[in-house]
Tab-separated table of N, CA, C and O in Angstrom:
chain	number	residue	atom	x	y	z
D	1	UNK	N	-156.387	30.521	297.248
D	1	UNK	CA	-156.134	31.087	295.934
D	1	UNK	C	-156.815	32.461	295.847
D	1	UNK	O	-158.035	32.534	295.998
D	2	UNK	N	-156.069	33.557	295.609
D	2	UNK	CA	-156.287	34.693	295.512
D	2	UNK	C	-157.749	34.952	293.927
D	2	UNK	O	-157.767	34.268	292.903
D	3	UNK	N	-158.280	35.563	294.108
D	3	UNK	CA	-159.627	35.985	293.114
D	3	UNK	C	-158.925	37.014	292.212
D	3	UNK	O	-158.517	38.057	292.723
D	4	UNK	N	-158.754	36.769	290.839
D	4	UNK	CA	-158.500	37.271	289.939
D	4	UNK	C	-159.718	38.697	289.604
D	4	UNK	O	-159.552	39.874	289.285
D	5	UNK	N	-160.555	38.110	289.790
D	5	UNK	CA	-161.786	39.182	289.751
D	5	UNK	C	-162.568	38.911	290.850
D	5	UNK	O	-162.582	37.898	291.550
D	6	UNK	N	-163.427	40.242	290.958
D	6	UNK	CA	-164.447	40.745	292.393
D	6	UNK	C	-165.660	41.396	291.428
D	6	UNK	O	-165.740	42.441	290.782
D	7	UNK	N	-166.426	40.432	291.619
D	7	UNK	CA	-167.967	40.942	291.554
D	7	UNK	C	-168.743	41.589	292.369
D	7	UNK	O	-169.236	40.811	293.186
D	8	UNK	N	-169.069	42.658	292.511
D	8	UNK	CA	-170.019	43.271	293.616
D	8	UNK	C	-171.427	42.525	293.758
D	8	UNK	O	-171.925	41.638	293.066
D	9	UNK	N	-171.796	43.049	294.651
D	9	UNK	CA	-173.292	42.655	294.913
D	9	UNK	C	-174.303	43.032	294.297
D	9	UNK	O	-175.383	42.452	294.407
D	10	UNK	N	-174.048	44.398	293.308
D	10	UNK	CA	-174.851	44.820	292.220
D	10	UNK	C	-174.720	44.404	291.253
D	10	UNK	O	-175.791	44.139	290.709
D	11	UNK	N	-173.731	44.150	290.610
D	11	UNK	CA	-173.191	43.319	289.486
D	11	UNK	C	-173.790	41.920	289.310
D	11	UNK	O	-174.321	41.534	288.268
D	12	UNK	N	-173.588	40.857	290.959
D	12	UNK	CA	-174.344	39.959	290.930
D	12	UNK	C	-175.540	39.372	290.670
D	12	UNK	O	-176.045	38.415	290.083
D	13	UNK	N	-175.871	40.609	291.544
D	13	UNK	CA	-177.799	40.436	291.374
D	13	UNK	C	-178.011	40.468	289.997
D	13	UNK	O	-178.433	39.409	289.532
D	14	UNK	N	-177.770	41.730	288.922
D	14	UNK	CA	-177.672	41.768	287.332
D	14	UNK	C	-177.475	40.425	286.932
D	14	UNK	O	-178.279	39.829	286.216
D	15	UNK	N	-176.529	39.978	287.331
D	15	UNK	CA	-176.057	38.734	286.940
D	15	UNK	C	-177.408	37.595	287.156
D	15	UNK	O	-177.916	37.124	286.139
D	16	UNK	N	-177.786	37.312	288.130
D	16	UNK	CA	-178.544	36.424	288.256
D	16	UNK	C	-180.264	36.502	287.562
D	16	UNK	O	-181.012	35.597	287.192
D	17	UNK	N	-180.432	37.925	287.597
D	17	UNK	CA	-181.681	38.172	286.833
D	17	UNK	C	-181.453	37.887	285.165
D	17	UNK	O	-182.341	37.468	284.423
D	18	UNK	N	-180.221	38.173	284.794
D	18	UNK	CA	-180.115	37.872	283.498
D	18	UNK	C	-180.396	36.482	282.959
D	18	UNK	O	-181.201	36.229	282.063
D	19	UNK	N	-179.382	35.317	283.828
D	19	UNK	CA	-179.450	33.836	284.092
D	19	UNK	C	-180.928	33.548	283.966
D	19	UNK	O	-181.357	32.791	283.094
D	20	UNK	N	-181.633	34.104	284.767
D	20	UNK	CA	-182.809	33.671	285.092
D	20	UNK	C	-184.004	34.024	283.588
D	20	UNK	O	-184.799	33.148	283.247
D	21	UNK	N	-183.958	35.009	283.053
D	21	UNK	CA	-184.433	35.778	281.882
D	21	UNK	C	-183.644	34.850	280.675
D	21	UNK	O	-184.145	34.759	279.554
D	22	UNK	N	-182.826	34.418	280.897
D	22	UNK	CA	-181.835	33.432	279.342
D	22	UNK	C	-181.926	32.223	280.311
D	22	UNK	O	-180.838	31.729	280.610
D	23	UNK	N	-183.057	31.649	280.865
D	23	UNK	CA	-182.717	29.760	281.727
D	23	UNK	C	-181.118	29.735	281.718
D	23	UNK	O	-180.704	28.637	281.347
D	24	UNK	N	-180.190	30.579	282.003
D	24	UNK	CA	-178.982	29.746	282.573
D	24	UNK	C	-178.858	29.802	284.116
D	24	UNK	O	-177.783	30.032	284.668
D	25	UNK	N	-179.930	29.595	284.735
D	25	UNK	CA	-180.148	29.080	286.177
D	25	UNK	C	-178.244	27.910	286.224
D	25	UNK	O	-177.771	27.138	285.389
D	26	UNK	N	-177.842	28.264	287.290
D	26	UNK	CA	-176.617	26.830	287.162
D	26	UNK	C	-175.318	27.139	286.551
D	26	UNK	O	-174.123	27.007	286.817
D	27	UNK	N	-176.150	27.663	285.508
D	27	UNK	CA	-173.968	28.142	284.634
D	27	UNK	C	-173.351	29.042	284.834
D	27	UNK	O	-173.947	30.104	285.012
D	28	UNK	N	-171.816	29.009	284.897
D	28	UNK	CA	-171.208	29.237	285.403
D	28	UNK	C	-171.214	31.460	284.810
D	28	UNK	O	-172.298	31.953	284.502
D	29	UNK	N	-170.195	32.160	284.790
D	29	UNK	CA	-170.324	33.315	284.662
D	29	UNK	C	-169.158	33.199	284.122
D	29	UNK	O	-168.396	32.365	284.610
D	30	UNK	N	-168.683	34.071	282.881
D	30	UNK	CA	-167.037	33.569	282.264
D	30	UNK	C	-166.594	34.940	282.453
D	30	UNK	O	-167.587	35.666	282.499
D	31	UNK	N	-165.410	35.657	282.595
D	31	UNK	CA	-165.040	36.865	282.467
D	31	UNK	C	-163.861	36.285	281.828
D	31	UNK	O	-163.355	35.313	282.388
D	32	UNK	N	-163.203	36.838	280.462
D	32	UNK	CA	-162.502	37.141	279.900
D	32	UNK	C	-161.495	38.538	279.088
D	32	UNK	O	-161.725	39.736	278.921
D	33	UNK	N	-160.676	37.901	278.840
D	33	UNK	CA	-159.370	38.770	277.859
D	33	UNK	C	-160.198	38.318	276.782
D	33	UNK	O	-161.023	37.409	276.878
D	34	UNK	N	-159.827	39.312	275.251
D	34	UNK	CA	-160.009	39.004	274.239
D	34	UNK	C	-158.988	40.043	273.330
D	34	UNK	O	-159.053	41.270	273.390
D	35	UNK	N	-158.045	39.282	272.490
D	35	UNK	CA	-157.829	40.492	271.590
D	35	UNK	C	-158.551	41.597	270.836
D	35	UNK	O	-159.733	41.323	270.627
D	36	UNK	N	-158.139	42.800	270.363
D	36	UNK	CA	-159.191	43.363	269.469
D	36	UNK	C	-159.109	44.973	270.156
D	36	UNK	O	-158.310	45.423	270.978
D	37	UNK	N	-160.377	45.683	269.399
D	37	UNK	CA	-160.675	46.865	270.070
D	37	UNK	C	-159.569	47.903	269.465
D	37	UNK	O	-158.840	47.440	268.588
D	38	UNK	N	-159.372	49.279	269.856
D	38	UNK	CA	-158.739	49.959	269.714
D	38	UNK	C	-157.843	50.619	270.617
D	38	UNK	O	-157.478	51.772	270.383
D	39	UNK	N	-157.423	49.932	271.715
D	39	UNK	CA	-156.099	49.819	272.402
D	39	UNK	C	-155.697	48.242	272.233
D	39	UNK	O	-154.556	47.861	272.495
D	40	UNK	N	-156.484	47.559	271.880
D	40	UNK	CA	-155.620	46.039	272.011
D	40	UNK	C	-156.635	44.818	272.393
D	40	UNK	O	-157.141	43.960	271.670
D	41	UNK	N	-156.740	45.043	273.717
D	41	UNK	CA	-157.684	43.882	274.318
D	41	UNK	C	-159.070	44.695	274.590
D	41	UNK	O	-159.324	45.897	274.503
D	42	UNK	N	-159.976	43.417	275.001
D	42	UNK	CA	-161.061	43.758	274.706
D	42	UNK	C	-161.741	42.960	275.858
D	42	UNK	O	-161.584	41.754	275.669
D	43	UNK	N	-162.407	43.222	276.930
D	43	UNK	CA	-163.154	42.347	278.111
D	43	UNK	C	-164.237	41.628	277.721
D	43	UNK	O	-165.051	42.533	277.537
D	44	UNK	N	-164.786	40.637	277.477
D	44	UNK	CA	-165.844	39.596	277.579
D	44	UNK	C	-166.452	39.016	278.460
D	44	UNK	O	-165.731	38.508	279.319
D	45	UNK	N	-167.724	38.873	278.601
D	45	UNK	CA	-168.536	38.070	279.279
D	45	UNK	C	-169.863	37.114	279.298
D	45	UNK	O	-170.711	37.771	278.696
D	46	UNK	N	-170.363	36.040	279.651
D	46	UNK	CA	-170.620	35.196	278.821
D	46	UNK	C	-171.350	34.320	279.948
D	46	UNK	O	-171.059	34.373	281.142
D	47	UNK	N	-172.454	33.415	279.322
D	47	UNK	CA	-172.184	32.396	280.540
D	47	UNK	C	-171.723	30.581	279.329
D	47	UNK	O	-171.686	30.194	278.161
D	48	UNK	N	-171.484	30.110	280.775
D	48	UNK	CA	-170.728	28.411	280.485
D	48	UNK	C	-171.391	27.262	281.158
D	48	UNK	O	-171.480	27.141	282.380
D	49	UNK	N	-171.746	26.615	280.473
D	49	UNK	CA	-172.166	25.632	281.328
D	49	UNK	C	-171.572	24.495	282.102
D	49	UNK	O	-172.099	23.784	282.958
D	50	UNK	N	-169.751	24.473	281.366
D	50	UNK	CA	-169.008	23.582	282.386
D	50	UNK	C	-167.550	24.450	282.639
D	50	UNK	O	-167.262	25.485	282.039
D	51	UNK	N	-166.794	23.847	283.563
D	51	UNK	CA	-165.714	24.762	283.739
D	51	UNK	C	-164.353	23.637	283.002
D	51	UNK	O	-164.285	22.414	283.123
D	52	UNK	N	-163.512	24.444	282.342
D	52	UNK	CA	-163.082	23.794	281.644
D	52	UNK	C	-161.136	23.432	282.174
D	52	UNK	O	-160.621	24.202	282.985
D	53	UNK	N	-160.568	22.617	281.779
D	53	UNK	CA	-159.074	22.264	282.642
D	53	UNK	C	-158.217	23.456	282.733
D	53	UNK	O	-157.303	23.355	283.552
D	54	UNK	N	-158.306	24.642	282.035
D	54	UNK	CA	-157.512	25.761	282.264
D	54	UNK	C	-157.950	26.624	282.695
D	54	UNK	O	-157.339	27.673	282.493
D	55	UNK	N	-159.416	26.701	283.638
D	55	UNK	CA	-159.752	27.744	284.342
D	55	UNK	C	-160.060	27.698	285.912
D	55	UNK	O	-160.574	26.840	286.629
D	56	UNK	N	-159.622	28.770	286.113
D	56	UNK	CA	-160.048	28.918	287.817
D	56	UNK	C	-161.391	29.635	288.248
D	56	UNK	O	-161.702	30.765	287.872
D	57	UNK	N	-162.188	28.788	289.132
D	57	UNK	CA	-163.508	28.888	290.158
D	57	UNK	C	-163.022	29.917	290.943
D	57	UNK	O	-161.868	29.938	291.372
D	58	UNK	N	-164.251	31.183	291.250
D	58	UNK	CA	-164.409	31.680	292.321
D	58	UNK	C	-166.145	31.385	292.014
D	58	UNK	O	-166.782	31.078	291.006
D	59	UNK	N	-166.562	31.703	293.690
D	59	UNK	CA	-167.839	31.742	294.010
D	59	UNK	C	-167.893	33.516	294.560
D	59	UNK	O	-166.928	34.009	295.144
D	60	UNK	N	-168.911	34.153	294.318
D	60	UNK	CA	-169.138	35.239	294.770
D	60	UNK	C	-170.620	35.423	294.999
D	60	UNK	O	-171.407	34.984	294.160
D	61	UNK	N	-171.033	36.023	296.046
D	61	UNK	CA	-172.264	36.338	296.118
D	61	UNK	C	-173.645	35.164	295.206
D	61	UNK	O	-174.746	35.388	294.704
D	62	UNK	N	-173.112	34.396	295.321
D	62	UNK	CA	-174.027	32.810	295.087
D	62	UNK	C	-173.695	32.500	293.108
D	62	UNK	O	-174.294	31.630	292.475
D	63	UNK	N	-172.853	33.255	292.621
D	63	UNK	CA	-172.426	33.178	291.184
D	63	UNK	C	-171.039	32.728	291.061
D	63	UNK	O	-170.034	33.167	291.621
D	64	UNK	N	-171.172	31.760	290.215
D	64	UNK	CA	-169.627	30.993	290.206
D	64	UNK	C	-169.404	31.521	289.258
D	64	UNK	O	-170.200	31.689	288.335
D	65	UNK	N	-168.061	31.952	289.319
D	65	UNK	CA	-167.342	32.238	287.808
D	65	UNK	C	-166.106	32.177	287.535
D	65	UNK	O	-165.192	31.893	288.310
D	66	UNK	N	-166.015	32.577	285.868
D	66	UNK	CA	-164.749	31.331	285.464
D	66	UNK	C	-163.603	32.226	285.116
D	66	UNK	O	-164.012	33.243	284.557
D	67	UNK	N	-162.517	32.194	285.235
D	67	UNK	CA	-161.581	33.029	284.480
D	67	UNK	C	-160.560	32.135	284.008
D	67	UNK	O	-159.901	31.670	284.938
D	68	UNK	N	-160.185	31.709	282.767
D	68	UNK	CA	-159.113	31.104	281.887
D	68	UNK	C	-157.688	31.582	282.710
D	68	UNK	O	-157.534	32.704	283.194
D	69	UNK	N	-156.707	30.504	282.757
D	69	UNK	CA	-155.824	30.860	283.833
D	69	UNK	C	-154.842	32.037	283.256
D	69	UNK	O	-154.300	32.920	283.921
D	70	UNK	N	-154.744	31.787	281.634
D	70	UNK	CA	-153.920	32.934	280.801
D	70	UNK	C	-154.507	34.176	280.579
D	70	UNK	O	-154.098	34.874	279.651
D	71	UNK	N	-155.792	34.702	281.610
D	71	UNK	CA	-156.190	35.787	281.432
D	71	UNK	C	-155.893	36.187	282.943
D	71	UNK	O	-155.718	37.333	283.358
D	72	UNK	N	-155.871	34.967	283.705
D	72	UNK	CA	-156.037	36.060	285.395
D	72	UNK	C	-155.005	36.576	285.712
D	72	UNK	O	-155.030	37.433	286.595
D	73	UNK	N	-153.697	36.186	285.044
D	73	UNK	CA	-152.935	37.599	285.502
D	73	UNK	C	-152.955	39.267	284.989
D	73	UNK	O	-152.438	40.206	285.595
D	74	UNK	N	-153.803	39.334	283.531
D	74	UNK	CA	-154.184	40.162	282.982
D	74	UNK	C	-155.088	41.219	283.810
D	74	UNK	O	-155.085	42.444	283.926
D	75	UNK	N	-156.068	39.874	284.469
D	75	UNK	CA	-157.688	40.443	284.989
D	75	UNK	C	-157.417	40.708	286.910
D	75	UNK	O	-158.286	41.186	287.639
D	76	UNK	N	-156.168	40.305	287.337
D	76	UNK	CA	-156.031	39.934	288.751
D	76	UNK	C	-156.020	42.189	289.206
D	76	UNK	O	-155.481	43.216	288.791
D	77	UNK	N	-157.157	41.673	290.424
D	77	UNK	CA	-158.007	42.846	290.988
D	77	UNK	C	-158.936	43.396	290.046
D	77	UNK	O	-159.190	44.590	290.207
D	78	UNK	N	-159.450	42.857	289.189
D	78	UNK	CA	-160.110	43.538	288.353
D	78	UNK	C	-161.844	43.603	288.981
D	78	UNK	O	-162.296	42.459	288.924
D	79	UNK	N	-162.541	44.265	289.353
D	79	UNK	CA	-163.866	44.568	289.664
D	79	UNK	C	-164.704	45.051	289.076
D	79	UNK	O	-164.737	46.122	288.470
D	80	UNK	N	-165.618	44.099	289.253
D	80	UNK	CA	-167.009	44.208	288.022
D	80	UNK	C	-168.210	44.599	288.435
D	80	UNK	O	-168.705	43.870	289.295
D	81	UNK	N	-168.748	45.385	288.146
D	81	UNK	CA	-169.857	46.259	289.177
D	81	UNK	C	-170.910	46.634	288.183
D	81	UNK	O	-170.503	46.740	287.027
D	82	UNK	N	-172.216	46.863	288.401
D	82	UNK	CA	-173.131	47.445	287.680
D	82	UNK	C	-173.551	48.605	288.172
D	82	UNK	O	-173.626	48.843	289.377
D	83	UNK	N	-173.887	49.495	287.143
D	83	UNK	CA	-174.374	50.968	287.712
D	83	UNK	C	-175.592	51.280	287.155
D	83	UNK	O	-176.027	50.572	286.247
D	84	UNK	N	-176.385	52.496	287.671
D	84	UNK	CA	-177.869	52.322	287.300
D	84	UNK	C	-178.117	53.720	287.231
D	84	UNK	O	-178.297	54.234	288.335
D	85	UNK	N	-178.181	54.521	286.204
D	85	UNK	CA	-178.595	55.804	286.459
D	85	UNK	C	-179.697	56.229	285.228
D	85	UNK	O	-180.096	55.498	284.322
D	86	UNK	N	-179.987	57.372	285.442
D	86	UNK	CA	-181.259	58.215	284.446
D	86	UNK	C	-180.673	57.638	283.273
D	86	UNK	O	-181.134	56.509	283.446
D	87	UNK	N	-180.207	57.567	282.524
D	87	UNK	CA	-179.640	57.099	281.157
D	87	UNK	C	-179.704	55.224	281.141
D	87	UNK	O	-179.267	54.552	280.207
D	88	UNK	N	-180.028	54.936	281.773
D	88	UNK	CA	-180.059	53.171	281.781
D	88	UNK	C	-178.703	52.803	282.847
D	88	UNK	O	-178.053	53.677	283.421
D	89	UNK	N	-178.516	51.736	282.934
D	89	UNK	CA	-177.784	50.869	283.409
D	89	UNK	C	-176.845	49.810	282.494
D	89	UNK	O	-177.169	49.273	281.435
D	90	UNK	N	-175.673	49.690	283.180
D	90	UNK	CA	-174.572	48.763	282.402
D	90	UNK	C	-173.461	48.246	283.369
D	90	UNK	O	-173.355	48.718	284.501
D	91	UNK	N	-172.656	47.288	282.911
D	91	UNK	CA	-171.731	46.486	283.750
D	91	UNK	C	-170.407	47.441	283.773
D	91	UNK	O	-170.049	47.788	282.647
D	92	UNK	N	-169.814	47.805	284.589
D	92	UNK	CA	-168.370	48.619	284.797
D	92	UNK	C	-167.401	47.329	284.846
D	92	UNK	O	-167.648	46.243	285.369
D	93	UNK	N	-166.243	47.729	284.170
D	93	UNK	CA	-165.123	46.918	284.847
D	93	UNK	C	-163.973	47.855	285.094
D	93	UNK	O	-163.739	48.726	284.256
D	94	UNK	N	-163.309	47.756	286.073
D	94	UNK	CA	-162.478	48.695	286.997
D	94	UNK	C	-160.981	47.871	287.035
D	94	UNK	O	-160.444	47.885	288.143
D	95	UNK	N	-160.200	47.110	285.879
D	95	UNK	CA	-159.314	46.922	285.829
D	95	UNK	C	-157.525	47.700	286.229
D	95	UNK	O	-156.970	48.485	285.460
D	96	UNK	N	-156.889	47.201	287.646
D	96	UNK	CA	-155.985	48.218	288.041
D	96	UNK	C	-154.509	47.957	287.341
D	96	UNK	O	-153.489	48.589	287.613
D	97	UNK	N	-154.648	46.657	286.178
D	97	UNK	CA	-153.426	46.523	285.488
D	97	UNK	C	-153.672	47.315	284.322
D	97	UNK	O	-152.679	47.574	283.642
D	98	UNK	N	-154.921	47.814	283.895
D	98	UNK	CA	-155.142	48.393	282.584
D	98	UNK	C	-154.107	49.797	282.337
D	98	UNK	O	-154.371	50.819	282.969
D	99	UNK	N	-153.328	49.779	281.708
D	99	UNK	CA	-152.648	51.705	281.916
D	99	UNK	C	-152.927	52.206	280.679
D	99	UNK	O	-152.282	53.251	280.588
D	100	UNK	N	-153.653	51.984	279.508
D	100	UNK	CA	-154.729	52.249	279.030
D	100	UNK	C	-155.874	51.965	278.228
D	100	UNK	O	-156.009	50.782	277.914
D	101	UNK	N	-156.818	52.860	277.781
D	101	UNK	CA	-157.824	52.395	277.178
D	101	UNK	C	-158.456	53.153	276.318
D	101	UNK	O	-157.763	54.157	276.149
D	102	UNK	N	-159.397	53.200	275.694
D	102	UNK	CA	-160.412	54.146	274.692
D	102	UNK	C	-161.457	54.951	274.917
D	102	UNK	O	-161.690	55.493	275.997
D	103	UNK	N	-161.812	55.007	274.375
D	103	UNK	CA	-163.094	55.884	274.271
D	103	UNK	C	-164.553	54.906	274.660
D	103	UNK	O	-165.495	55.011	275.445
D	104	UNK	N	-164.280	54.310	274.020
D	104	UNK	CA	-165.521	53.267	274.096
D	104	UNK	C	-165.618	52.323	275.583
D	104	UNK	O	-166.561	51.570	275.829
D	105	UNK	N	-164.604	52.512	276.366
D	105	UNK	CA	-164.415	52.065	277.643
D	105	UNK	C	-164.596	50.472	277.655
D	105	UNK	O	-164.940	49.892	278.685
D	106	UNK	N	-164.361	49.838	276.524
D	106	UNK	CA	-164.295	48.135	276.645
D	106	UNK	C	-163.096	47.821	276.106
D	106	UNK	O	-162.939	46.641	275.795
D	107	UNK	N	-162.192	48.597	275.912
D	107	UNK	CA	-160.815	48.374	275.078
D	107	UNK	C	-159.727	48.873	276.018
D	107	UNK	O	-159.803	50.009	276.488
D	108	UNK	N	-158.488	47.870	276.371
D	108	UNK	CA	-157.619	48.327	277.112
D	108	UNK	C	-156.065	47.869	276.943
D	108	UNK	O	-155.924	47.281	275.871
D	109	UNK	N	-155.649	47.904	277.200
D	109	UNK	CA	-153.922	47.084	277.457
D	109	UNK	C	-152.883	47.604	278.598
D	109	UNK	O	-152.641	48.674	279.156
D	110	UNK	N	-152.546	46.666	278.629
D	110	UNK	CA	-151.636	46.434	280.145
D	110	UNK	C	-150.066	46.668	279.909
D	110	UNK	O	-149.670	46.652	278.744
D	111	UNK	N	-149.398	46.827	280.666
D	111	UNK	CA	-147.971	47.031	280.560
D	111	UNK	C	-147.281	45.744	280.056
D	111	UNK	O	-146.250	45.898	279.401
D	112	UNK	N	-147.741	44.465	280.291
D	112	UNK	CA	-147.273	43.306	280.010
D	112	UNK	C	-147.923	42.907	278.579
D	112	UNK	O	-147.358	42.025	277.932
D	113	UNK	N	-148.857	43.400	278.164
D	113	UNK	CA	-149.959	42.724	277.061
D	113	UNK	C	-150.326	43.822	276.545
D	113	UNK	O	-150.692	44.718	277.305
D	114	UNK	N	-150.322	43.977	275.499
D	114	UNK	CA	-150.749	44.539	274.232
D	114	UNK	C	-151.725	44.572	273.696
D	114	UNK	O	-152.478	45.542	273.605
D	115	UNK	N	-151.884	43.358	273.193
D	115	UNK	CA	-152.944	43.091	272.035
D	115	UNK	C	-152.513	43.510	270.871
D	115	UNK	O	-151.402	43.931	270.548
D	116	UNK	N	-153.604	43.345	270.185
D	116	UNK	CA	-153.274	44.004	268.753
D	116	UNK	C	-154.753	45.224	268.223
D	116	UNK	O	-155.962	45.115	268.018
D	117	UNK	N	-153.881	46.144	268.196
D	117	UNK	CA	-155.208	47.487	268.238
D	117	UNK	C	-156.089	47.183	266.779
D	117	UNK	O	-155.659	46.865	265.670
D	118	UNK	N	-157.339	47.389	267.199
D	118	UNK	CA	-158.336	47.429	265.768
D	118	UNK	C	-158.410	49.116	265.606
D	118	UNK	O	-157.832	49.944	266.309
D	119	UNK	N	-159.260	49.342	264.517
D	119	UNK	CA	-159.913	50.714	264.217
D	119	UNK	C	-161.495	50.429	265.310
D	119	UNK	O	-162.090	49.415	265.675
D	120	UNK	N	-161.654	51.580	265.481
D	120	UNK	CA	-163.037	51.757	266.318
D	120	UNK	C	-163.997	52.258	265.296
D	120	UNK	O	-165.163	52.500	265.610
């Protein structure tokens, strides 16, 4: 089964120090679709403590995570990376179905999906 999403190894590590700083040692990592935003959809992330009948497991770099099956064609190649510079650090997502997005760089929509646009 092909990986809807790709976590880097920087992203991960973030990932696991966070887990570790909030005790979710164990749970899972959720990446989601969400309506909203000001192109439409809106990316989420989260952790879970069980995986639920409509989502698909990947393991990456020792972090399991979850993607709802009605989002992974939305999210499929999508790469999640953390970056670290003089200004702080934050999570990137590098979505290649997105054709566009905002200003605020967490708001997007796809040729197939819409959403429904908010005000920013």
């Amino acid at each position: 089964m092909a990986q809807a999403v790709v976590i880097t190894e920087a992203a991960s590590f973030q990932v696991k120090e966070m887990m570790r700083h909030n005790e979710e040692e164990g749970s899972f990592l959720r990446v989601a679709v969400k309506g909203g935003g000001c192109s439409g959809l809106t990316y989420g992330m989260g952790f879970e403590k069980e995986q639920g009948p409509e989502d698909e497991q990947y393991e990456q770099f020792g972090i399991k995570v979850l993607v709802a099956k009605e989002d992974a064609g939305i999210l499929n190649g999508t790469v999640v990376d953390y970056k670290q510079s003089l200004m702080g650090g934050g999570f990137t997502i590098e979505n290649p179905n997105a054709i566009a997005s905002c200003g605020c760089g967490t708001s997007f929509r796809t040729a197939k999906k819409a959403g429904t646009p908010e005000s920013c």
